[in-house]
XYZ file of C-alpha atoms in Angstrom:
579
model
C -25.947 11.002 24.662
C -26.940 10.673 20.993
C -28.667 7.379 21.775
C -30.793 8.872 24.551
C -31.506 11.965 22.450
C -32.818 9.810 19.588
C -35.040 7.873 21.965
C -36.389 11.048 23.574
C -37.273 12.546 20.201
C -38.591 9.211 18.912
C -36.576 9.577 15.710
C -37.553 6.680 13.437
C -34.839 4.644 11.768
C -34.940 3.794 8.118
C -35.245 0.058 7.646
C -34.271 -1.985 4.621
C -35.462 -5.026 2.735
C -33.332 -7.067 0.355
C -35.082 -6.941 -3.018
C -33.485 -8.148 -6.261
C -30.066 -8.310 -4.570
C -30.293 -4.688 -3.445
C -31.040 -3.058 -0.104
C -34.207 -1.036 -0.605
C -35.165 1.595 2.012
C -38.620 1.232 3.539
C -40.925 4.022 4.726
C -39.822 5.435 8.080
C -41.813 4.225 11.058
C -41.398 3.850 14.797
C -42.022 0.130 14.386
C -40.607 -2.204 11.788
C -41.424 -5.569 10.301
C -39.358 -8.567 11.269
C -38.344 -9.017 7.631
C -36.816 -5.550 7.577
C -33.386 -4.780 8.959
C -30.880 -1.989 9.474
C -28.747 -0.749 6.600
C -25.515 -2.310 7.833
C -27.000 -5.735 8.378
C -28.721 -5.568 5.015
C -25.439 -4.615 3.317
C -23.757 -7.605 4.935
C -26.317 -10.181 3.826
C -27.844 -8.879 0.599
C -26.611 -9.164 -2.978
C -22.856 -8.682 -3.421
C -22.453 -8.111 0.319
C -20.164 -5.681 2.101
C -16.750 -7.354 1.893
C -13.720 -5.453 0.589
C -11.703 -6.722 -1.092
C -14.130 -9.279 -2.442
C -13.066 -12.841 -1.561
C -12.192 -15.492 -4.106
C -15.254 -17.504 -3.088
C -17.935 -16.751 -0.521
C -21.348 -17.908 0.651
C -22.927 -15.740 3.344
C -26.268 -16.367 5.031
C -29.123 -13.919 4.581
C -29.619 -13.783 8.353
C -27.599 -12.530 11.308
C -27.336 -13.333 14.995
C -26.561 -11.232 18.044
C -23.058 -11.688 19.449
C -21.177 -10.314 22.398
C -17.800 -8.813 21.504
C -16.890 -7.624 24.993
C -14.603 -10.599 25.566
C -13.693 -12.346 22.334
C -12.255 -15.813 22.911
C -9.263 -16.431 20.637
C -7.740 -19.868 20.170
C -4.801 -20.517 17.827
C -2.934 -23.737 17.102
C 0.200 -24.103 14.990
C 1.818 -26.909 13.085
C 5.249 -28.148 14.045
C 8.280 -26.067 13.178
C 9.142 -22.485 14.028
C 8.742 -20.932 17.453
C 5.283 -19.487 17.939
C 5.311 -15.680 17.400
C 2.894 -15.044 20.257
C 3.609 -11.293 20.350
C 2.745 -10.891 16.673
C -0.368 -13.064 16.865
C -1.582 -11.208 19.924
C -0.981 -7.917 18.125
C -3.166 -9.082 15.244
C -5.874 -10.177 17.663
C -5.722 -6.842 19.472
C -6.269 -4.989 16.195
C -9.317 -7.204 15.576
C -10.697 -6.652 19.077
C -10.169 -2.886 18.811
C -11.945 -2.784 15.452
C -14.990 -4.469 16.988
C -14.898 -2.162 19.997
C -14.921 0.803 17.619
C -18.139 -0.498 16.076
C -19.776 -1.122 19.443
C -20.888 2.455 20.068
C -22.194 3.838 23.341
C -25.656 2.746 22.204
C -24.698 -0.924 22.100
C -25.560 -3.394 24.811
C -25.318 -7.151 25.124
C -28.539 -8.646 23.802
C -30.254 -11.235 25.976
C -30.041 -13.839 23.241
C -26.464 -13.027 22.191
C -23.644 -15.545 22.283
C -20.011 -14.891 23.080
C -17.817 -14.669 20.002
C -15.264 -17.470 19.655
C -12.506 -17.396 17.023
C -10.666 -20.693 16.520
C -7.697 -20.826 14.156
C -5.363 -23.494 12.835
C -2.197 -22.111 11.227
C 0.222 -24.421 9.460
C 3.396 -22.326 9.822
C 4.477 -20.084 12.674
C 7.078 -18.286 10.553
C 7.092 -14.492 10.847
C 8.640 -14.082 7.400
C 6.593 -11.871 5.103
C 7.908 -12.030 1.556
C 6.915 -12.568 -2.048
C 6.746 -16.279 -1.279
C 4.431 -15.988 1.732
C 1.133 -17.843 1.393
C -1.574 -15.333 2.356
C -4.579 -17.574 1.673
C -7.153 -18.593 4.276
C -10.547 -20.140 4.812
C -13.183 -18.751 7.154
C -16.299 -20.581 8.312
C -18.921 -19.088 10.623
C -21.633 -20.940 12.507
C -23.265 -20.889 15.946
C -21.310 -17.846 17.061
C -17.963 -19.436 16.264
C -15.563 -18.422 13.508
C -13.140 -21.121 12.359
C -10.054 -20.038 10.432
C -7.500 -22.162 8.637
C -4.417 -20.573 7.117
C -0.972 -21.541 5.925
C 0.667 -18.570 7.681
C -0.080 -15.974 10.318
C -0.618 -13.450 7.528
C -3.434 -15.500 6.034
C -4.852 -15.685 9.565
C -4.638 -11.893 9.831
C -6.473 -11.458 6.533
C -9.215 -13.760 7.799
C -9.616 -11.548 10.868
C -10.048 -8.510 8.614
C -12.786 -10.315 6.686
C -14.446 -11.434 9.909
C -14.434 -7.847 11.168
C -16.517 -6.858 8.156
C -19.046 -9.603 8.915
C -19.767 -8.195 12.379
C -21.736 -4.951 12.555
C -23.608 -2.803 15.018
C -27.363 -3.013 14.495
C -29.048 0.289 15.311
C -32.475 -1.333 15.519
C -31.616 -3.773 18.306
C -28.695 -1.730 19.689
C -26.575 -4.882 19.634
C -23.696 -6.340 17.678
C -24.644 -8.836 14.985
C -22.674 -11.345 12.938
C -23.626 -13.269 9.823
C -25.299 -16.397 11.170
C -23.255 -18.563 8.822
C -20.617 -18.069 6.162
C -18.092 -20.036 4.152
C -15.199 -18.170 2.551
C -12.195 -19.427 0.602
C -9.812 -16.614 -0.181
C -6.338 -15.645 -1.311
C -4.653 -12.912 -3.351
C -4.352 -12.861 -7.125
C -1.048 -10.949 -6.894
C 1.812 -11.288 -4.436
C 2.842 -7.618 -4.389
C 0.150 -5.049 -3.507
C 1.492 -1.771 -2.326
C 1.782 1.950 -1.767
C 4.901 4.026 -2.387
C 5.136 7.164 -0.258
C 7.694 9.922 -0.840
C 8.836 11.239 2.548
C 11.807 13.189 1.200
C 10.115 16.139 -0.493
C 7.841 16.495 2.538
C 8.405 15.032 5.980
C 5.622 12.759 7.236
C 5.372 12.063 10.937
C 5.544 8.537 12.276
C 1.894 8.918 13.295
C 0.930 9.724 9.689
C 2.783 6.668 8.403
C 1.059 4.513 11.021
C -2.263 5.830 9.762
C -1.320 4.791 6.226
C -0.382 1.327 7.480
C -3.738 1.046 9.261
C -5.534 1.662 5.984
C -3.300 -0.769 4.133
C -4.025 -3.507 6.647
C -7.757 -2.868 6.373
C -7.644 -3.312 2.581
C -5.166 -6.232 2.494
C -2.368 -4.252 0.843
C 0.897 -5.938 1.811
C 3.797 -3.697 0.734
C 4.800 -0.248 1.985
C 7.480 1.021 -0.408
C 9.227 3.778 1.535
C 10.878 6.327 -0.781
C 12.631 8.170 1.990
C 15.620 9.779 0.253
C 15.724 12.139 -2.717
C 17.459 15.359 -3.723
C 15.318 17.376 -1.309
C 16.360 15.598 1.890
C 18.055 12.614 3.503
C 15.972 12.139 6.670
C 17.107 8.634 7.720
C 19.483 8.123 10.636
C 22.677 6.362 9.526
C 24.869 5.912 12.578
C 27.962 5.059 10.561
C 27.714 8.319 8.599
C 25.749 10.926 10.580
C 26.677 13.705 8.151
C 24.053 12.377 5.742
C 21.284 13.591 8.040
C 23.246 16.523 9.502
C 23.450 17.991 6.015
C 20.398 16.290 4.552
C 17.450 16.580 6.952
C 14.896 19.324 6.344
C 14.894 20.039 10.099
C 16.727 18.529 13.083
C 13.427 17.126 14.363
C 12.456 15.712 10.973
C 14.618 12.604 11.022
C 13.516 8.972 11.074
C 15.589 7.501 13.872
C 16.511 3.851 13.827
C 14.284 3.016 16.827
C 11.369 4.734 15.060
C 12.041 2.733 11.895
C 12.132 -0.550 13.827
C 8.839 0.346 15.493
C 7.221 1.111 12.133
C 8.448 -2.162 10.631
C 6.907 -4.070 13.554
C 3.714 -2.002 13.367
C 3.442 -2.798 9.668
C 4.013 -6.513 10.126
C 1.114 -6.767 12.583
C -1.031 -5.365 9.768
C 0.287 -7.800 7.181
C 2.573 -5.250 5.542
C 6.261 -5.583 4.705
C 8.322 -2.401 4.393
C 10.670 -2.017 1.420
C 13.186 0.836 1.720
C 14.323 2.808 -1.310
C 17.598 4.716 -1.522
C 17.416 6.356 -4.933
C 20.725 6.534 -6.812
C 22.646 7.726 -8.736
C 20.069 10.425 -9.528
C 17.635 11.917 -7.005
C 20.550 12.336 -4.575
C 21.518 15.801 -3.387
C 20.845 16.917 0.176
C 23.054 14.952 2.544
C 25.860 14.454 0.021
C 27.211 18.014 -0.225
C 29.934 17.847 2.449
C 32.539 15.755 0.634
C 34.915 18.520 -0.441
C 35.047 20.073 3.042
C 35.774 16.629 4.503
C 38.598 15.984 2.055
C 36.654 13.273 0.208
C 36.109 15.181 -3.019
C 32.740 15.689 -4.671
C 30.304 13.047 -3.452
C 27.256 14.672 -4.967
C 27.265 16.901 -8.011
C 24.926 19.574 -9.378
C 23.187 20.009 -6.017
C 21.129 23.191 -6.140
C 22.334 24.020 -9.650
C 20.640 27.065 -11.150
C 18.939 27.147 -13.578
C 17.756 23.765 -12.452
C 16.343 22.679 -15.804
C 19.859 22.372 -17.222
C 20.718 19.586 -14.773
C 17.562 17.821 -13.564
C 13.852 17.341 -14.089
C 12.829 19.379 -11.033
C 14.573 21.401 -8.323
C 16.679 20.845 -6.389
C 19.107 19.014 -8.645
C 21.575 16.394 -7.506
C 23.299 13.195 -8.594
C 26.064 11.071 -7.158
C 29.581 11.202 -8.538
C 30.089 7.764 -10.120
C 33.888 8.119 -10.161
C 34.404 8.899 -6.469
C 35.226 5.708 -4.558
C 34.109 7.316 -1.298
C 30.538 7.358 -2.651
C 30.529 3.566 -2.695
C 32.038 3.356 0.791
C 29.197 5.492 2.108
C 26.576 3.533 0.177
C 27.953 0.338 1.691
C 27.450 1.814 5.166
C 23.928 2.970 4.298
C 22.898 -0.345 2.781
C 24.368 -2.343 5.646
C 22.496 -0.400 8.323
C 19.228 -0.474 6.393
C 19.500 -4.230 5.899
C 19.610 -4.510 9.686
C 16.493 -2.363 10.084
C 14.311 -3.822 7.340
C 13.721 -7.544 6.966
C 12.025 -7.329 3.547
C 13.244 -9.638 0.813
C 13.574 -6.708 -1.613
C 15.738 -3.578 -1.582
C 14.801 -0.731 -3.914
C 17.715 1.043 -5.598
C 15.750 3.707 -7.478
C 17.808 4.222 -10.613
C 15.676 6.474 -12.815
C 15.918 9.963 -14.337
C 19.703 10.215 -14.527
C 20.298 13.564 -16.227
C 23.033 13.784 -18.843
C 23.195 17.546 -18.393
C 24.325 17.155 -14.782
C 27.058 14.664 -15.496
C 28.178 16.764 -18.463
C 28.976 19.467 -15.903
C 31.022 17.041 -13.797
C 34.742 16.979 -14.600
C 35.272 13.385 -13.494
C 32.554 12.270 -15.874
C 33.597 14.404 -18.838
C 37.225 13.310 -18.412
C 36.111 9.701 -18.704
C 33.835 10.391 -21.648
C 36.688 12.073 -23.503
C 38.380 8.672 -23.592
C 35.170 6.814 -24.456
C 33.731 8.281 -27.620
C 31.118 5.585 -28.125
C 27.483 6.700 -28.416
C 26.732 4.566 -25.368
C 29.399 6.086 -23.117
C 26.808 7.730 -20.870
C 24.982 4.427 -20.385
C 28.241 2.608 -19.695
C 28.932 5.004 -16.809
C 25.394 4.749 -15.485
C 25.319 0.970 -15.814
C 28.719 0.554 -14.167
C 27.460 2.577 -11.202
C 24.385 0.353 -10.888
C 26.436 -2.846 -10.999
C 28.914 -1.612 -8.411
C 26.151 -0.362 -6.124
C 24.297 -3.670 -6.563
C 27.370 -5.534 -5.346
C 27.014 -3.700 -2.019
C 23.443 -4.928 -1.451
C 22.836 -8.158 0.461
C 23.132 -10.869 -2.188
C 20.182 -12.727 -0.640
C 17.826 -9.859 -1.442
C 16.266 -9.072 -4.758
C 16.671 -5.523 -5.962
C 14.001 -3.320 -7.483
C 14.617 -0.512 -9.961
C 12.415 2.007 -11.725
C 12.015 1.881 -15.486
C 14.429 4.180 -17.303
C 16.502 4.313 -20.468
C 18.743 1.755 -18.779
C 15.914 -0.776 -18.570
C 15.529 -0.729 -22.343
C 17.383 -2.993 -24.760
C 20.294 -3.464 -25.111
C 21.298 -2.150 -21.669
C 19.012 -4.012 -19.270
C 20.605 -7.448 -19.484
C 24.089 -5.955 -19.418
C 23.628 -4.495 -15.952
C 20.756 -6.321 -14.223
C 20.234 -10.054 -13.784
C 16.698 -11.275 -14.553
C 16.557 -13.711 -11.642
C 17.052 -11.161 -8.887
C 15.844 -7.881 -10.392
C 12.307 -6.503 -10.192
C 11.503 -3.692 -12.604
C 8.927 -1.202 -11.363
C 7.145 0.313 -14.349
C 6.094 3.955 -14.136
C 5.407 4.288 -17.855
C 1.972 4.476 -19.495
C -0.314 1.526 -18.924
C -0.648 0.958 -22.675
C 3.093 1.113 -23.433
C 3.484 -2.667 -23.416
C 6.355 -2.727 -20.919
C 4.948 -5.609 -18.880
C 4.968 -7.891 -21.913
C 8.416 -6.729 -23.068
C 10.115 -7.064 -19.689
C 8.559 -10.378 -18.703
C 9.515 -11.776 -22.116
C 13.129 -11.205 -21.050
C 12.553 -13.012 -17.756
C 12.200 -9.999 -15.448
C 9.632 -9.763 -12.675
C 7.650 -6.532 -12.808
C 5.517 -4.325 -10.571
C 3.099 -1.858 -12.168
C 3.013 1.786 -11.063
C 1.701 3.248 -14.307
C 1.594 7.013 -13.999
C -1.650 7.321 -15.978
C -3.513 5.272 -13.377
C -1.536 4.750 -10.185
C 0.083 8.166 -9.576
C -2.234 9.627 -6.956
C -0.721 13.119 -6.936
C -1.649 13.816 -10.580
C -4.311 16.249 -11.707
C -3.818 18.968 -9.093
C -1.941 21.520 -11.208
C 1.706 22.289 -11.910
C 3.841 23.435 -8.994
C 6.499 25.016 -11.239
C 4.253 27.116 -13.461
C 0.624 27.901 -14.161
C -1.263 25.077 -15.841
C -1.648 21.318 -15.706
C 0.933 18.984 -14.235
C 2.823 16.566 -16.472
C 0.668 13.562 -15.575
C -2.817 15.083 -15.590
C -5.695 14.399 -15.433
C -6.788 13.231 -11.997
C -7.102 9.449 -11.974
C -10.581 8.507 -10.775
C -10.866 5.389 -8.621
C -12.692 3.608 -11.442
C -9.558 3.855 -13.602
C -7.546 2.014 -10.967
C -10.253 -0.568 -10.428
C -10.693 -1.452 -14.080
C -6.985 -1.713 -14.959
C -6.125 -5.364 -15.632
C -2.383 -5.850 -15.125
C -2.048 -8.857 -17.419
C -4.538 -8.075 -20.143
C -1.800 -7.720 -22.781
C 0.735 -10.129 -21.257
C 1.028 -13.643 -22.729
C -0.269 -16.320 -20.382
C 3.156 -17.967 -20.129
C 4.662 -14.719 -18.762
C 1.944 -13.673 -16.320
C 3.583 -15.364 -13.326
C 6.289 -12.659 -13.571
C 3.759 -9.857 -13.041
C 4.022 -9.565 -9.267
C 1.369 -6.902 -8.797
C 1.181 -3.153 -8.440
C 1.796 -0.095 -6.320
C -0.022 3.200 -6.179
C 2.364 6.119 -5.737
C 2.088 9.355 -3.797
C 4.859 11.782 -4.710
C 5.016 14.724 -2.361
C 5.692 17.866 -4.360
C 2.141 19.071 -3.624
C 1.100 16.685 -0.857
C 1.972 16.403 2.806
C 0.523 14.558 5.762
C -2.319 17.067 6.088
C -3.694 16.026 2.691
C -2.298 12.528 2.170
C -5.349 10.576 3.320
C -7.736 12.044 0.765
C -5.167 11.626 -2.011
C -4.609 7.943 -1.185
C -8.023 6.758 -0.005
C -10.284 5.327 -1.235
C -8.424 5.077 -4.566
C -5.791 2.752 -3.090
C -8.636 0.554 -1.849
C -9.956 0.321 -5.417
C -6.546 -0.875 -6.587
C -6.380 -3.246 -3.621
C -9.428 -5.193 -4.783
C -8.100 -5.385 -8.324
C -4.812 -6.830 -7.048
C -6.392 -9.122 -4.446
C -9.376 -10.474 -6.353
C -8.589 -9.500 -9.959
C -12.319 -9.547 -10.770
C -13.223 -11.370 -13.962
C -16.350 -12.010 -16.021
C -16.601 -8.369 -17.121
C -16.748 -7.148 -13.509
C -16.064 -3.398 -13.503
C -16.257 -0.404 -11.203
C -20.050 -0.356 -11.679
C -20.275 -3.638 -9.783
C -17.996 -2.362 -7.017
C -19.231 1.138 -6.274
C -21.704 0.226 -3.515
C -19.131 -1.869 -1.666
C -16.368 0.731 -2.105
C -18.654 3.349 -0.608
C -18.996 1.093 2.438
C -15.232 0.549 2.620
C -14.574 4.272 2.333
C -16.803 4.879 5.350
C -14.978 2.127 7.263
C -11.683 3.932 6.657
C -13.159 7.187 7.942
C -14.452 5.419 11.047
C -10.878 4.189 11.608
C -9.650 7.796 11.643
C -8.488 8.198 8.036
C -9.645 11.307 6.187
C -10.620 9.395 3.049
C -12.153 11.302 0.174
C -15.878 10.883 -0.495
C -16.985 9.177 -3.708
C -20.686 10.085 -3.573
C -23.114 12.026 -1.351
C -23.989 10.131 1.823
C -27.599 9.926 0.606
C -26.362 7.410 -1.961
C -25.283 4.946 0.714
C -28.719 5.239 2.246
C -30.252 4.531 -1.180
C -28.074 1.849 -2.807
C -28.196 1.628 -6.576
C -29.956 4.970 -7.049
C -26.954 7.218 -7.742
C -24.984 5.526 -10.503
C -25.534 6.741 -14.063
C -24.769 3.620 -16.042
C -24.190 3.842 -19.812
């Protein structure tokens, strides 16, 4: 309809010429010169190109060719070894085919001179394992309508398909699909851990909303969904061995993540190159779901839940911590951990472990009785640390654990309770606090979630009183893009910096507003973690490409926030006020 309407009205398209590595709009006319092209084809072939995240190395032709994407021919060969995961490979191919179909609007037709698209791939390993050790690198070569991919794993292959998707665009001048006529790309991530943490305890997010997040992560080559699904506000995860956790802990009977739904999400994520790491926060951030112990004859499992005034026992309402001296707590944790290990195949299990409030435990008789016999200044940390060690013993020994930074991750406590070889410390301190250098110097792997850059819920006001929130201001995408994770880390320790995660805590966010909070800022972080641009590359060099990527996310169905007026995409380089 829109296509025929445009033709009937003879609406002229704006054409573009590549001048000084920039797409320059030409005067509108009903005819155009052969040297001029549509905006999307110009973006693909001119200057820095349209790829996001930017590859390690790329050479892309300045010309394009018409291709037919109605029936893409996929061919994949594997090296010897594991059984071929045909279902997973086909799922990745289907995502690719669907992405091309989305671009081929109702105006598109198969050009007379088009060639059928062929994608040939050679993958060394057929393993489905997606872990910190997975090789995600790939090469992509395009010529004569054929794309040739080589990759060590199926996840490198998947990343190559994402890149190839960006090199195929609908051309509104010829009403046909076009691909770069030739390209040579060598690519792989700078960091092994590139993620998003989503809090689905304070607000419930539907499975459809989480799928939408995973779609965006796959499109930006983020590889880790850190699922913070329990907190004091709710326990919405089905645990068959202890159903009272959700009976007492869910916000609503229909707001529970069932085990079949979790399995489906894990599989959905894997097809998008994303592993899912579950977090069960303890001993703090545990309230709803643990309040039934006394009635069941098990004693107090959780303490301080719903205490009023809340500020005497926690950092925000509702309060709640586990009772470290009740053996039944550990029996239940063992059940929880065991079932989650069967649902999630990630190589890491997140134990939370931050913001333990002394005020709460000082109200707990079991704790104060113990502290009366331990008068040392470190008695509180001994109790906390002993809980962490005992809980750690219940986690699959083959998995690494992750913990948030806290007083317990400072000297002299850290080494007393957490082993460097199998503990990842997730840093939510300030980016200039020097924690990465301090922790890696002790042999610990780290993931950066600095609140002054990566907390995406900051800058929207305080939900407990009038005024700013604790982590204001709003963190502009340029802050995320320009943050170098290893700038102040000695070269010999940089291998221990695994990467980063942006975080969306849900006090003032739910699924109705999550997309605009996350995107495109998470995409900005994604390029930093994938490419780690050097040679003084900053947000100024990335803004045109990020604007393109933001629009891609919107076309996929994500409600990503705008970064500039749309006029600026139509006039590249004319909207940025550079110092």
